[in-house]
Short mmCIF file of C-alpha atoms and ligand atoms in Angstrom, two decimals:
data_model
loop_
_atom_site.label_atom_id
_atom_site.label_comp_id
_atom_site.label_asym_id
_atom_site.label_seq_id
_atom_site.Cartn_x
_atom_site.Cartn_y
_atom_site.Cartn_z
CA MET A 278 -54.78 16.87 -15.23
CA ALA A 279 -56.76 15.11 -17.96
CA GLN A 280 -55.02 12.37 -19.86
CA ARG A 281 -54.68 12.88 -23.58
CA LEU A 282 -55.56 10.53 -26.47
CA ILE A 283 -54.19 11.38 -29.91
CA VAL A 284 -55.79 9.69 -32.91
CA ILE A 285 -54.07 9.62 -36.31
CA GLY A 286 -56.72 9.24 -39.05
CA GLY A 287 -60.31 10.47 -38.78
CA ASP A 288 -62.35 7.86 -40.57
CA ALA A 289 -63.87 4.48 -39.70
CA ALA A 290 -61.38 3.10 -37.18
CA GLY A 291 -60.17 6.42 -35.77
CA MET A 292 -63.57 8.01 -35.18
CA SER A 293 -65.17 4.79 -33.90
CA ALA A 294 -62.40 4.57 -31.32
CA ALA A 295 -62.58 8.25 -30.38
CA SER A 296 -66.37 8.11 -29.95
CA GLN A 297 -66.24 4.97 -27.81
CA ALA A 298 -63.48 6.37 -25.61
CA ARG A 299 -65.50 9.57 -25.13
CA ARG A 300 -68.63 7.61 -24.16
CA ARG A 301 -66.68 6.04 -21.30
CA ARG A 302 -64.52 8.94 -20.21
CA GLY A 303 -65.64 12.56 -19.88
CA ARG A 304 -63.63 15.51 -21.16
CA GLU A 305 -62.23 16.29 -17.68
CA ASP A 306 -60.71 12.81 -17.60
CA LEU A 307 -59.64 12.36 -21.25
CA GLU A 308 -58.82 14.99 -23.82
CA ILE A 309 -59.16 13.62 -27.38
CA VAL A 310 -57.40 15.15 -30.38
CA VAL A 311 -57.85 13.66 -33.87
CA PHE A 312 -55.57 14.58 -36.78
CA GLU A 313 -57.03 13.96 -40.25
CA ARG A 314 -55.09 15.03 -43.30
CA GLY A 315 -58.15 15.08 -45.59
CA HIS A 316 -61.19 17.35 -45.58
CA PHE A 317 -63.67 14.85 -44.10
CA THR A 318 -64.27 12.66 -41.07
CA SER A 319 -66.35 9.49 -40.64
CA TYR A 320 -67.11 9.11 -44.32
CA SER A 321 -68.08 5.99 -46.23
CA ALA A 322 -65.30 5.21 -48.71
CA CYS A 323 -67.46 2.18 -49.54
CA GLY A 324 -70.03 4.55 -51.02
CA ILE A 325 -67.58 6.28 -53.41
CA PRO A 326 -68.44 4.13 -56.48
CA TYR A 327 -72.13 5.00 -56.04
CA TRP A 328 -71.30 8.70 -55.78
CA ILE A 329 -69.12 8.48 -58.90
CA SER A 330 -71.94 6.76 -60.80
CA GLY A 331 -74.44 9.41 -59.69
CA LEU A 332 -76.65 6.96 -57.78
CA VAL A 333 -75.79 8.88 -54.61
CA PRO A 334 -76.00 12.49 -55.76
CA ASP A 335 -74.39 14.31 -52.87
CA PRO A 336 -71.09 13.47 -51.11
CA GLU A 337 -72.58 14.84 -47.88
CA GLN A 338 -74.72 11.70 -47.85
CA LEU A 339 -71.55 9.63 -47.43
CA ILE A 340 -70.52 11.51 -44.31
CA ALA A 341 -71.85 10.03 -41.07
CA ARG A 342 -70.58 12.85 -38.83
CA ASP A 343 -68.67 15.99 -39.74
CA PRO A 344 -65.81 17.49 -37.69
CA GLN A 345 -68.08 20.17 -36.20
CA THR A 346 -70.48 17.55 -34.82
CA PHE A 347 -67.58 15.72 -33.20
CA ARG A 348 -66.39 18.98 -31.63
CA THR A 349 -69.74 20.12 -30.28
CA ASP A 350 -71.51 16.85 -29.43
CA PHE A 351 -68.54 14.68 -28.45
CA ALA A 352 -65.95 17.19 -27.22
CA ILE A 353 -63.44 15.67 -29.64
CA ASP A 354 -60.91 18.15 -31.00
CA VAL A 355 -60.87 17.15 -34.69
CA ARG A 356 -58.24 18.91 -36.78
CA ILE A 357 -58.81 18.28 -40.48
CA ARG A 358 -56.12 19.08 -43.08
CA HIS A 359 -53.52 18.17 -40.46
CA GLU A 360 -51.08 15.43 -41.36
CA VAL A 361 -49.08 13.73 -38.66
CA VAL A 362 -45.52 13.62 -39.99
CA ALA A 363 -43.65 12.11 -37.02
CA ILE A 364 -44.30 10.08 -33.87
CA ASP A 365 -41.85 10.30 -31.00
CA LEU A 366 -42.58 7.34 -28.71
CA GLU A 367 -39.81 8.29 -26.28
CA ARG A 368 -41.17 11.78 -25.59
CA ARG A 369 -44.75 10.64 -26.24
CA GLU A 370 -45.39 13.35 -28.80
CA VAL A 371 -46.58 13.62 -32.38
CA VAL A 372 -45.66 16.29 -34.92
CA ALA A 373 -48.57 17.42 -37.11
CA ARG A 374 -48.39 19.68 -40.16
CA ASP A 375 -51.20 22.08 -40.99
CA LEU A 376 -51.59 21.40 -44.72
CA GLU A 377 -53.27 24.77 -45.35
CA GLN A 378 -50.89 27.05 -43.42
CA GLY A 379 -47.72 24.93 -43.51
CA ASP A 380 -47.14 25.28 -39.70
CA GLU A 381 -46.13 22.34 -37.55
CA VAL A 382 -47.33 21.63 -34.02
CA ARG A 383 -46.06 19.16 -31.41
CA GLU A 384 -48.71 17.53 -29.27
CA ARG A 385 -48.15 15.24 -26.30
CA PHE A 386 -50.12 12.05 -25.72
CA ASP A 387 -50.70 9.51 -22.98
CA GLU A 388 -52.53 7.16 -25.35
CA LEU A 389 -51.97 7.02 -29.11
CA LEU A 390 -54.26 5.37 -31.67
CA TYR A 391 -52.81 4.82 -35.13
CA ALA A 392 -55.67 4.54 -37.65
CA ALA A 393 -54.10 5.82 -40.87
CA GLY A 394 -55.82 3.24 -43.09
CA ALA A 395 -54.34 1.91 -46.30
CA VAL A 396 -52.84 3.37 -49.46
CA PRO A 397 -53.55 2.24 -53.01
CA VAL A 398 -50.82 0.11 -54.55
CA LYS A 399 -49.07 2.27 -57.17
CA PRO A 400 -46.49 0.72 -59.49
CA PRO A 401 -43.52 2.99 -60.37
CA TRP A 402 -45.12 3.99 -63.71
CA ALA A 403 -48.13 5.37 -61.82
CA GLU A 404 -45.93 7.67 -59.70
CA THR A 405 -46.20 10.39 -62.28
CA ASP A 406 -47.15 14.02 -62.85
CA VAL A 407 -49.45 12.96 -65.68
CA THR A 408 -52.97 14.07 -64.77
CA GLY A 409 -56.08 11.92 -65.03
CA VAL A 410 -54.73 8.96 -63.02
CA PHE A 411 -56.58 8.19 -59.81
CA GLY A 412 -56.13 5.84 -56.87
CA MET A 413 -59.39 5.36 -54.99
CA GLN A 414 -59.09 5.31 -51.21
CA THR A 415 -60.50 8.43 -49.59
CA LEU A 416 -63.39 10.79 -50.22
CA ASP A 417 -60.80 13.32 -51.42
CA ASP A 418 -59.75 10.80 -54.11
CA GLY A 419 -63.40 10.43 -55.11
CA ALA A 420 -63.82 14.23 -55.26
CA GLU A 421 -60.78 14.56 -57.56
CA LEU A 422 -62.14 11.89 -59.91
CA ARG A 423 -65.59 13.53 -59.95
CA ASP A 424 -63.99 16.88 -60.86
CA TRP A 425 -62.05 15.20 -63.69
CA LEU A 426 -65.16 13.48 -65.05
CA ASP A 427 -67.16 16.72 -64.89
CA GLY A 428 -64.33 18.89 -66.26
CA GLU A 429 -63.28 19.90 -69.78
CA PRO A 430 -62.42 18.27 -72.07
CA GLN A 431 -65.03 15.69 -71.11
CA PRO A 432 -63.53 12.20 -70.79
CA HIS A 433 -65.21 9.53 -72.91
CA ARG A 434 -62.95 6.51 -72.40
CA ALA A 435 -61.74 5.01 -69.13
CA VAL A 436 -59.29 2.26 -68.25
CA VAL A 437 -59.61 0.59 -64.86
CA ILE A 438 -56.44 -1.27 -63.94
CA GLY A 439 -56.99 -4.21 -61.62
CA GLY A 440 -60.10 -6.32 -61.23
CA GLY A 441 -60.53 -6.55 -57.46
CA TYR A 442 -63.84 -5.49 -56.00
CA ILE A 443 -62.94 -1.79 -56.10
CA GLY A 444 -61.91 -2.09 -59.77
CA VAL A 445 -65.14 -3.93 -60.58
CA GLU A 446 -67.32 -1.40 -58.72
CA MET A 447 -65.51 1.53 -60.35
CA ALA A 448 -65.86 -0.03 -63.83
CA GLU A 449 -69.60 -0.29 -63.28
CA ALA A 450 -69.76 3.31 -61.99
CA LEU A 451 -67.91 4.65 -65.04
CA ILE A 452 -70.13 2.69 -67.44
CA GLN A 453 -73.16 4.17 -65.69
CA ARG A 454 -71.68 7.64 -66.29
CA GLY A 455 -71.66 6.86 -69.99
CA LEU A 456 -67.93 6.23 -70.49
CA SER A 457 -66.60 3.41 -72.57
CA VAL A 458 -64.66 1.27 -70.08
CA THR A 459 -61.83 -1.23 -70.43
CA LEU A 460 -60.79 -3.26 -67.40
CA VAL A 461 -57.23 -4.58 -67.53
CA GLU A 462 -56.40 -7.49 -65.23
CA ARG A 463 -53.07 -9.29 -64.95
CA GLY A 464 -54.67 -12.56 -63.78
CA ASP A 465 -57.03 -14.89 -65.62
CA GLN A 466 -60.20 -13.20 -64.40
CA PRO A 467 -61.45 -10.13 -62.60
CA MET A 468 -62.77 -10.69 -59.07
CA SER A 469 -60.03 -12.99 -57.84
CA THR A 470 -61.53 -12.83 -54.35
CA VAL A 471 -63.65 -15.79 -55.52
CA ASP A 472 -62.47 -18.94 -57.32
CA GLY A 473 -62.06 -18.86 -61.10
CA ASP A 474 -65.26 -20.79 -61.84
CA MET A 475 -67.32 -18.26 -59.86
CA ALA A 476 -65.34 -15.26 -61.15
CA GLU A 477 -66.23 -16.26 -64.71
CA LEU A 478 -69.89 -15.55 -63.91
CA VAL A 479 -68.91 -12.07 -62.75
CA ALA A 480 -66.81 -11.47 -65.88
CA ASP A 481 -69.79 -12.48 -68.05
CA ALA A 482 -72.01 -9.99 -66.23
CA MET A 483 -69.45 -7.22 -66.74
CA ARG A 484 -69.22 -7.96 -70.45
CA GLY A 485 -73.02 -7.85 -70.53
CA LEU A 486 -72.81 -4.33 -69.11
CA GLY A 487 -70.51 -3.28 -71.91
CA VAL A 488 -67.17 -3.41 -70.07
CA THR A 489 -64.28 -4.63 -72.24
CA ILE A 490 -62.24 -7.08 -70.16
CA ARG A 491 -58.60 -7.67 -71.02
CA THR A 492 -57.14 -10.45 -68.84
CA GLY A 493 -53.62 -11.86 -68.64
CA LEU A 494 -52.35 -8.38 -69.44
CA SER A 495 -50.00 -6.14 -67.43
CA VAL A 496 -49.76 -2.39 -67.77
CA ASN A 497 -46.18 -1.14 -68.16
CA GLY A 498 -46.64 2.58 -68.51
CA LEU A 499 -48.75 5.55 -69.47
CA GLU A 500 -48.80 7.83 -72.49
CA GLN A 501 -49.73 11.49 -72.22
CA ARG A 502 -50.73 14.43 -74.34
CA ASP A 503 -50.28 17.95 -72.90
CA GLY A 504 -49.79 16.46 -69.43
CA ARG A 505 -53.07 14.50 -69.53
CA VAL A 506 -53.13 10.72 -69.71
CA SER A 507 -53.90 9.54 -73.26
CA ALA A 508 -53.25 5.77 -73.15
CA VAL A 509 -52.06 2.89 -70.99
CA VAL A 510 -49.19 0.88 -72.42
CA THR A 511 -49.30 -2.92 -72.34
CA ALA A 512 -47.27 -5.72 -73.91
CA GLU A 513 -50.07 -6.03 -76.46
CA GLY A 514 -50.05 -2.36 -77.42
CA SER A 515 -51.55 0.86 -76.10
CA ILE A 516 -55.14 1.30 -74.97
CA PRO A 517 -56.30 4.88 -75.60
CA THR A 518 -58.03 6.51 -72.64
CA ASP A 519 -59.01 9.84 -71.10
CA VAL A 520 -58.90 8.66 -67.48
CA VAL A 521 -57.23 5.85 -65.52
CA VAL A 522 -58.51 4.41 -62.25
CA LEU A 523 -56.14 2.22 -60.26
CA GLY A 524 -57.72 -0.80 -58.62
CA LEU A 525 -54.54 -2.69 -57.87
CA GLY A 526 -55.35 -3.27 -54.24
CA VAL A 527 -54.13 -1.49 -51.16
CA ARG A 528 -51.38 -1.95 -48.62
CA PRO A 529 -51.33 -0.87 -44.98
CA ASN A 530 -50.42 2.80 -44.62
CA THR A 531 -47.58 2.26 -42.18
CA ALA A 532 -44.62 4.40 -43.32
CA LEU A 533 -45.05 6.76 -40.37
CA ALA A 534 -45.59 3.91 -37.91
CA GLU A 535 -42.55 2.01 -39.17
CA ALA A 536 -40.36 5.11 -38.87
CA ALA A 537 -41.50 5.42 -35.23
CA GLY A 538 -40.66 1.78 -34.48
CA LEU A 539 -44.12 0.16 -34.34
CA PRO A 540 -43.79 -3.60 -35.04
CA MET A 541 -44.92 -4.91 -38.43
CA GLY A 542 -46.14 -8.43 -39.15
CA PRO A 543 -45.51 -10.65 -42.18
CA THR A 544 -48.36 -9.07 -44.18
CA GLY A 545 -46.95 -5.56 -43.73
CA GLY A 546 -49.71 -4.60 -41.28
CA ILE A 547 -49.08 -3.40 -37.72
CA ARG A 548 -48.97 -6.17 -35.11
CA VAL A 549 -51.71 -5.84 -32.52
CA ASP A 550 -53.22 -8.12 -29.92
CA ARG A 551 -56.94 -8.87 -29.60
CA ARG A 552 -57.56 -5.71 -27.62
CA MET A 553 -55.95 -3.72 -30.50
CA ARG A 554 -52.86 -2.87 -28.40
CA VAL A 555 -49.73 -2.54 -30.51
CA VAL A 556 -47.54 -5.45 -29.46
CA GLY A 557 -44.85 -4.42 -26.95
CA LEU A 558 -45.81 -0.71 -26.75
CA PRO A 559 -48.00 0.17 -23.75
CA GLY A 560 -50.46 2.99 -24.43
CA VAL A 561 -50.13 2.62 -28.22
CA TRP A 562 -53.09 1.23 -30.17
CA ALA A 563 -53.80 0.58 -33.85
CA ALA A 564 -56.96 -0.36 -35.76
CA GLY A 565 -58.41 -0.61 -39.25
CA ASP A 566 -56.76 -1.05 -42.63
CA CYS A 567 -53.28 -0.43 -41.20
CA VAL A 568 -53.22 -3.60 -39.02
CA GLU A 569 -53.03 -7.30 -39.71
CA THR A 570 -55.39 -9.72 -38.06
CA LEU A 571 -56.01 -13.40 -37.40
CA HIS A 572 -57.87 -15.47 -40.00
CA ARG A 573 -59.97 -17.79 -37.87
CA VAL A 574 -60.07 -20.60 -40.45
CA SER A 575 -56.49 -20.70 -41.75
CA GLY A 576 -54.96 -19.58 -38.45
CA MET A 577 -52.72 -17.23 -40.44
CA GLN A 578 -52.19 -13.50 -40.04
CA VAL A 579 -53.92 -11.66 -42.89
CA HIS A 580 -54.47 -8.11 -44.10
CA VAL A 581 -58.16 -7.71 -44.93
CA PRO A 582 -58.85 -4.01 -45.49
CA LEU A 583 -62.60 -3.71 -45.05
CA GLY A 584 -64.78 -1.12 -43.41
CA THR A 585 -66.67 -3.73 -41.43
CA HIS A 586 -63.45 -4.70 -39.61
CA ALA A 587 -62.19 -1.10 -39.27
CA ASN A 588 -65.36 -0.05 -37.48
CA LYS A 589 -65.33 -3.05 -35.14
CA GLN A 590 -61.62 -2.76 -34.38
CA GLY A 591 -61.95 0.97 -33.72
CA ARG A 592 -64.82 0.28 -31.35
CA VAL A 593 -62.77 -2.36 -29.51
CA ALA A 594 -59.78 0.00 -29.18
CA GLY A 595 -62.05 2.82 -27.95
CA ILE A 596 -63.75 0.64 -25.32
CA ASN A 597 -60.35 -0.46 -24.01
CA ILE A 598 -58.90 3.06 -24.04
CA GLY A 599 -62.05 4.14 -22.20
CA GLY A 600 -61.31 1.65 -19.42
CA GLY A 601 -63.62 -1.17 -20.55
CA TYR A 602 -62.74 -4.60 -21.89
CA ALA A 603 -63.30 -5.71 -25.49
CA THR A 604 -61.58 -7.97 -27.99
CA PHE A 605 -61.56 -8.32 -31.78
CA MET A 606 -61.86 -12.02 -32.49
CA GLY A 607 -60.40 -12.13 -36.01
CA VAL A 608 -61.94 -12.44 -39.45
CA ILE A 609 -63.19 -15.17 -41.75
CA GLY A 610 -63.04 -13.17 -44.98
CA THR A 611 -66.72 -12.41 -45.52
CA ALA A 612 -67.37 -9.85 -48.27
CA VAL A 613 -70.14 -8.90 -50.68
CA THR A 614 -70.35 -6.80 -53.80
CA LYS A 615 -72.36 -6.49 -57.01
CA VAL A 616 -72.03 -5.86 -60.72
CA CYS A 617 -75.26 -4.18 -61.76
CA ASP A 618 -77.87 -6.67 -60.53
CA LEU A 619 -75.49 -9.61 -60.20
CA GLU A 620 -74.54 -10.12 -56.56
CA VAL A 621 -71.39 -11.78 -55.25
CA GLY A 622 -70.69 -13.04 -51.74
CA ARG A 623 -67.80 -14.92 -50.23
CA THR A 624 -66.64 -16.15 -46.85
CA GLY A 625 -63.79 -18.28 -45.53
CA LEU A 626 -61.17 -19.84 -47.76
CA ARG A 627 -61.06 -20.10 -51.55
CA GLU A 628 -59.68 -23.34 -53.01
CA ARG A 629 -56.20 -21.85 -53.33
CA ASP A 630 -56.28 -20.59 -49.70
CA ALA A 631 -57.39 -24.01 -48.46
CA THR A 632 -54.54 -25.66 -50.37
CA GLU A 633 -52.00 -23.11 -49.05
CA ALA A 634 -53.24 -23.65 -45.50
CA GLY A 635 -52.71 -27.41 -45.94
CA PHE A 636 -56.35 -28.58 -45.82
CA ASP A 637 -57.59 -31.71 -47.56
CA PHE A 638 -60.97 -30.63 -48.94
CA VAL A 639 -63.75 -31.13 -51.44
CA SER A 640 -65.59 -28.40 -53.28
CA VAL A 641 -69.06 -28.49 -54.78
CA ILE A 642 -71.10 -26.14 -56.91
CA ALA A 643 -74.89 -26.20 -56.62
CA GLU A 644 -77.18 -24.44 -59.08
CA SER A 645 -80.49 -23.24 -57.76
CA THR A 646 -82.78 -20.18 -57.81
CA ASN A 647 -83.37 -17.24 -55.50
CA ARG A 648 -87.16 -17.87 -55.33
CA ALA A 649 -89.52 -20.77 -55.98
CA GLY A 650 -89.14 -21.63 -59.68
CA TYR A 651 -92.74 -20.64 -60.46
CA TYR A 652 -92.63 -17.33 -58.59
CA PRO A 653 -92.17 -14.19 -60.73
CA GLY A 654 -88.57 -12.96 -60.71
CA ALA A 655 -86.96 -16.35 -60.05
CA ARG A 656 -83.33 -16.13 -61.22
CA PRO A 657 -80.38 -18.51 -61.07
CA MET A 658 -78.15 -18.69 -58.01
CA THR A 659 -74.82 -20.54 -57.84
CA VAL A 660 -73.50 -21.63 -54.46
CA LYS A 661 -70.02 -23.07 -54.00
CA LEU A 662 -68.96 -24.77 -50.77
CA ILE A 663 -65.50 -25.90 -49.72
CA ALA A 664 -65.52 -28.51 -46.94
CA GLU A 665 -62.70 -30.20 -45.06
CA ARG A 666 -62.16 -33.89 -45.73
CA PRO A 667 -63.08 -36.13 -44.01
CA SER A 668 -64.62 -34.05 -41.17
CA GLY A 669 -67.01 -32.10 -43.39
CA ARG A 670 -66.25 -28.84 -41.58
CA LEU A 671 -67.15 -25.86 -43.74
CA LEU A 672 -63.99 -24.00 -44.83
CA GLY A 673 -65.35 -21.55 -47.35
CA ALA A 674 -68.35 -20.52 -49.44
CA GLN A 675 -69.10 -18.33 -52.42
CA ILE A 676 -72.39 -17.24 -53.95
CA VAL A 677 -73.11 -15.55 -57.28
CA GLY A 678 -76.65 -14.74 -58.35
CA TRP A 679 -79.39 -12.15 -58.64
CA SER A 680 -81.46 -10.61 -55.85
CA GLU A 681 -81.14 -12.19 -52.40
CA ALA A 682 -77.85 -13.84 -53.36
CA ALA A 683 -75.16 -11.73 -51.69
CA LYS A 684 -76.54 -11.48 -48.17
CA ARG A 685 -77.26 -15.23 -48.11
CA ILE A 686 -73.51 -15.51 -47.56
CA ASP A 687 -74.16 -14.36 -43.99
CA THR A 688 -75.92 -17.66 -43.21
CA LEU A 689 -72.81 -19.46 -44.40
CA ALA A 690 -70.54 -17.06 -42.52
CA VAL A 691 -72.35 -17.83 -39.26
CA ALA A 692 -72.06 -21.57 -39.94
CA LEU A 693 -68.38 -21.20 -40.69
CA TRP A 694 -67.70 -18.94 -37.69
CA ASN A 695 -69.23 -21.62 -35.46
CA GLY A 696 -67.29 -24.50 -37.00
CA MET A 697 -70.35 -26.28 -38.43
CA THR A 698 -70.02 -29.25 -40.76
CA VAL A 699 -71.95 -29.44 -44.02
CA ASP A 700 -73.87 -32.32 -42.45
CA ASP A 701 -74.98 -30.06 -39.54
CA MET A 702 -75.95 -27.42 -42.05
CA THR A 703 -78.43 -29.65 -43.91
CA ALA A 704 -80.63 -29.49 -40.79
CA LEU A 705 -80.60 -25.70 -40.46
CA ASP A 706 -84.04 -24.19 -39.92
CA LEU A 707 -83.93 -21.51 -42.63
CA GLY A 708 -86.92 -19.44 -43.66
CA TYR A 709 -88.97 -20.49 -46.67
CA ALA A 710 -91.74 -18.85 -48.67
CA PRO A 711 -91.97 -18.82 -52.48
CA PRO A 712 -91.01 -15.11 -52.88
CA TYR A 713 -87.77 -15.67 -50.92
CA ALA A 714 -86.47 -19.17 -51.66
CA PRO A 715 -87.27 -22.53 -53.18
CA VAL A 716 -88.51 -25.03 -50.58
CA TRP A 717 -84.93 -26.27 -50.31
CA ASP A 718 -82.90 -23.10 -49.85
CA PRO A 719 -79.85 -22.83 -52.17
CA VAL A 720 -77.62 -23.03 -49.05
CA LEU A 721 -79.25 -26.32 -48.00
CA ILE A 722 -79.05 -27.74 -51.52
CA ALA A 723 -75.32 -26.98 -51.61
CA ALA A 724 -74.79 -28.50 -48.14
CA ARG A 725 -76.60 -31.70 -49.18
CA LYS A 726 -74.48 -31.92 -52.30
CA ALA A 727 -71.30 -31.48 -50.25
CA VAL A 728 -72.39 -34.28 -47.90
CA ASP A 729 -72.87 -36.59 -50.91
CA VAL A 730 -69.50 -35.69 -52.39
CA LEU A 731 -67.75 -36.24 -49.05
CA ALA A 732 -69.44 -39.62 -48.68
CA ALA A 733 -68.42 -40.63 -52.21
CA ALA A 734 -64.85 -39.48 -51.56
CA SER A 735 -64.56 -41.63 -48.42
CA ARG A 736 -65.77 -44.81 -50.14
C1 FAD B 1834 -64.01 2.54 -53.32
C2 FAD B 1834 -64.05 1.74 -52.04
C3 FAD B 1834 -65.11 0.89 -51.78
C4 FAD B 1834 -65.13 0.14 -50.60
N1 FAD B 1834 -66.19 -0.70 -50.36
C5 FAD B 1834 -66.23 -1.41 -49.21
C6 FAD B 1834 -67.35 -2.24 -48.90
O1 FAD B 1834 -68.30 -2.33 -49.70
N2 FAD B 1834 -67.34 -2.93 -47.73
C7 FAD B 1834 -66.31 -2.84 -46.83
O2 FAD B 1834 -66.37 -3.48 -45.76
N3 FAD B 1834 -65.24 -2.04 -47.07
C8 FAD B 1834 -65.18 -1.33 -48.23
N4 FAD B 1834 -64.11 -0.50 -48.49
C9 FAD B 1834 -63.01 -0.45 -47.54
C10 FAD B 1834 -63.26 0.53 -46.40
O3 FAD B 1834 -63.61 1.77 -46.92
C11 FAD B 1834 -62.01 0.62 -45.56
O4 FAD B 1834 -61.68 -0.66 -45.11
C12 FAD B 1834 -62.20 1.53 -44.36
O5 FAD B 1834 -62.47 2.85 -44.78
C13 FAD B 1834 -60.94 1.52 -43.51
O6 FAD B 1834 -61.10 2.40 -42.46
P1 FAD B 1834 -59.82 3.00 -41.74
O7 FAD B 1834 -60.33 3.97 -40.74
O8 FAD B 1834 -58.92 1.91 -41.30
O9 FAD B 1834 -59.00 3.75 -42.90
P2 FAD B 1834 -59.46 4.93 -43.85
O10 FAD B 1834 -60.90 4.93 -44.09
O11 FAD B 1834 -58.55 4.85 -45.05
O12 FAD B 1834 -59.09 6.21 -43.00
C14 FAD B 1834 -57.78 6.54 -42.69
C15 FAD B 1834 -57.71 8.04 -42.61
O13 FAD B 1834 -56.42 8.40 -42.13
C16 FAD B 1834 -56.03 9.60 -42.77
N5 FAD B 1834 -54.58 9.65 -42.66
C17 FAD B 1834 -53.69 8.81 -43.21
N6 FAD B 1834 -52.44 9.16 -42.84
C18 FAD B 1834 -52.55 10.24 -42.04
C19 FAD B 1834 -51.62 11.06 -41.35
N7 FAD B 1834 -50.32 10.83 -41.40
N8 FAD B 1834 -52.09 12.09 -40.64
C20 FAD B 1834 -53.42 12.35 -40.57
N9 FAD B 1834 -54.36 11.61 -41.23
C21 FAD B 1834 -53.92 10.57 -41.93
C22 FAD B 1834 -56.57 9.44 -44.20
O14 FAD B 1834 -56.74 10.69 -44.82
C23 FAD B 1834 -57.89 8.71 -43.97
O15 FAD B 1834 -58.99 9.59 -43.90
C24 FAD B 1834 -64.07 0.27 -49.66
C25 FAD B 1834 -63.02 1.14 -49.92
C26 FAD B 1834 -62.99 1.88 -51.08
C27 FAD B 1834 -61.84 2.82 -51.32
#
């Protein structure tokens, strides 16, 4: 009899794993059933802001493979609108509810992959029946927001609560749809994934777009008129609005896993080993936004909910379930985003992370340009490096600038992944031509500056 793999969650991690397992084991050997409570599989949540803004006109463009393709081409039994409501590890069964019909089915498994993603953080005041308040995590969330924006009465004002990268991207999307947008952030600046000095550049760009930024301000509640949100309430008064988007971050979606007895780590994510096996539970796997992972620089366990990791972790789990051998080697916190044309990249530790992890370090900021100064389109680029003292090992990097800024972070990520020092980096053979860089690339300029600062600090 064929063995049976059950996958909970049909997006990045779940479908990567299912596809990899199928590539290695035929349908006679391994039956694969995926339960997905939403309407879609293998979609790009990362593309939602660009669909909201209208840049990507059709949600179908965000779907890599639909359930039917998985059924016919991969022999994977995908059941959308089915929510797994219980896991029985003893009997090796899951209970899934058909969200359209209301029926429940029990399905046995030999292998189980938990890939239920993350859920948006919702303070108690956001747990409400008031309409017009949206978390942004799945394509279904994006569809609900689109319907609200297109519906009657037409919203004109939006408040985005939380200035992480999702909040920033959503603020830009709503501005591009013609709404007047206020971003409320409890901290000193939006974009706290970079240090304050770099985040200020992002805040300036957002103001330039027309976004009103209110920092150091917490939201305490919502006001409503006829069941629709009409304002957010803060200590400094109410901010009138027709729609609220929550960008307060996400937490691992683990309620079901916890109830079943899967082990949780200090970050609240599921504990897995490098092969994505749930610690202490043979035949149970987890991947994606629901797990915690090793930060290769700080050595700490972290929860970094990004699609890039979810896809890789799903692939690793699927290879292993399929009888191969693969490991996920941890993360270094590389991420990129943009506000209009301003690009932002980061990797490794911020200053506050380096302090928390106990490093002695220096940080430098180098101003440069994306192209040779004389070449048309040359724009400023700011590179920040954080280097361990006295070794000079790169600990973190951030870049803010116009075109060609964000993906330059990958050069720094590779250096950091391989434990390079800033001194080593000054010798890197990076490409140069006037349309792409000044003769000294901004990365090399920053590395040279860091070497000088380290030398001065050791005198
Ligand atoms: C607006 C936005 C922009 C983003 N931009 C980027 C970006 O630019 N770069 C980047 O790397 N990452 C980005 N991300 C993050 C990225 O989308 C996620 O990290 C990635 O989707 C995680 O994949 P996952 O499979 O772990 O979880 P998810 O994609 O969340 O999938 C989990 C699935 O499980 C389903 N599910 C949950 N519980 C159950 C249950 N009990 N039964 C059945 N199904 C269930 C859910 O419906 C969901 O479809 C963005 C996310 C958002 C929301």
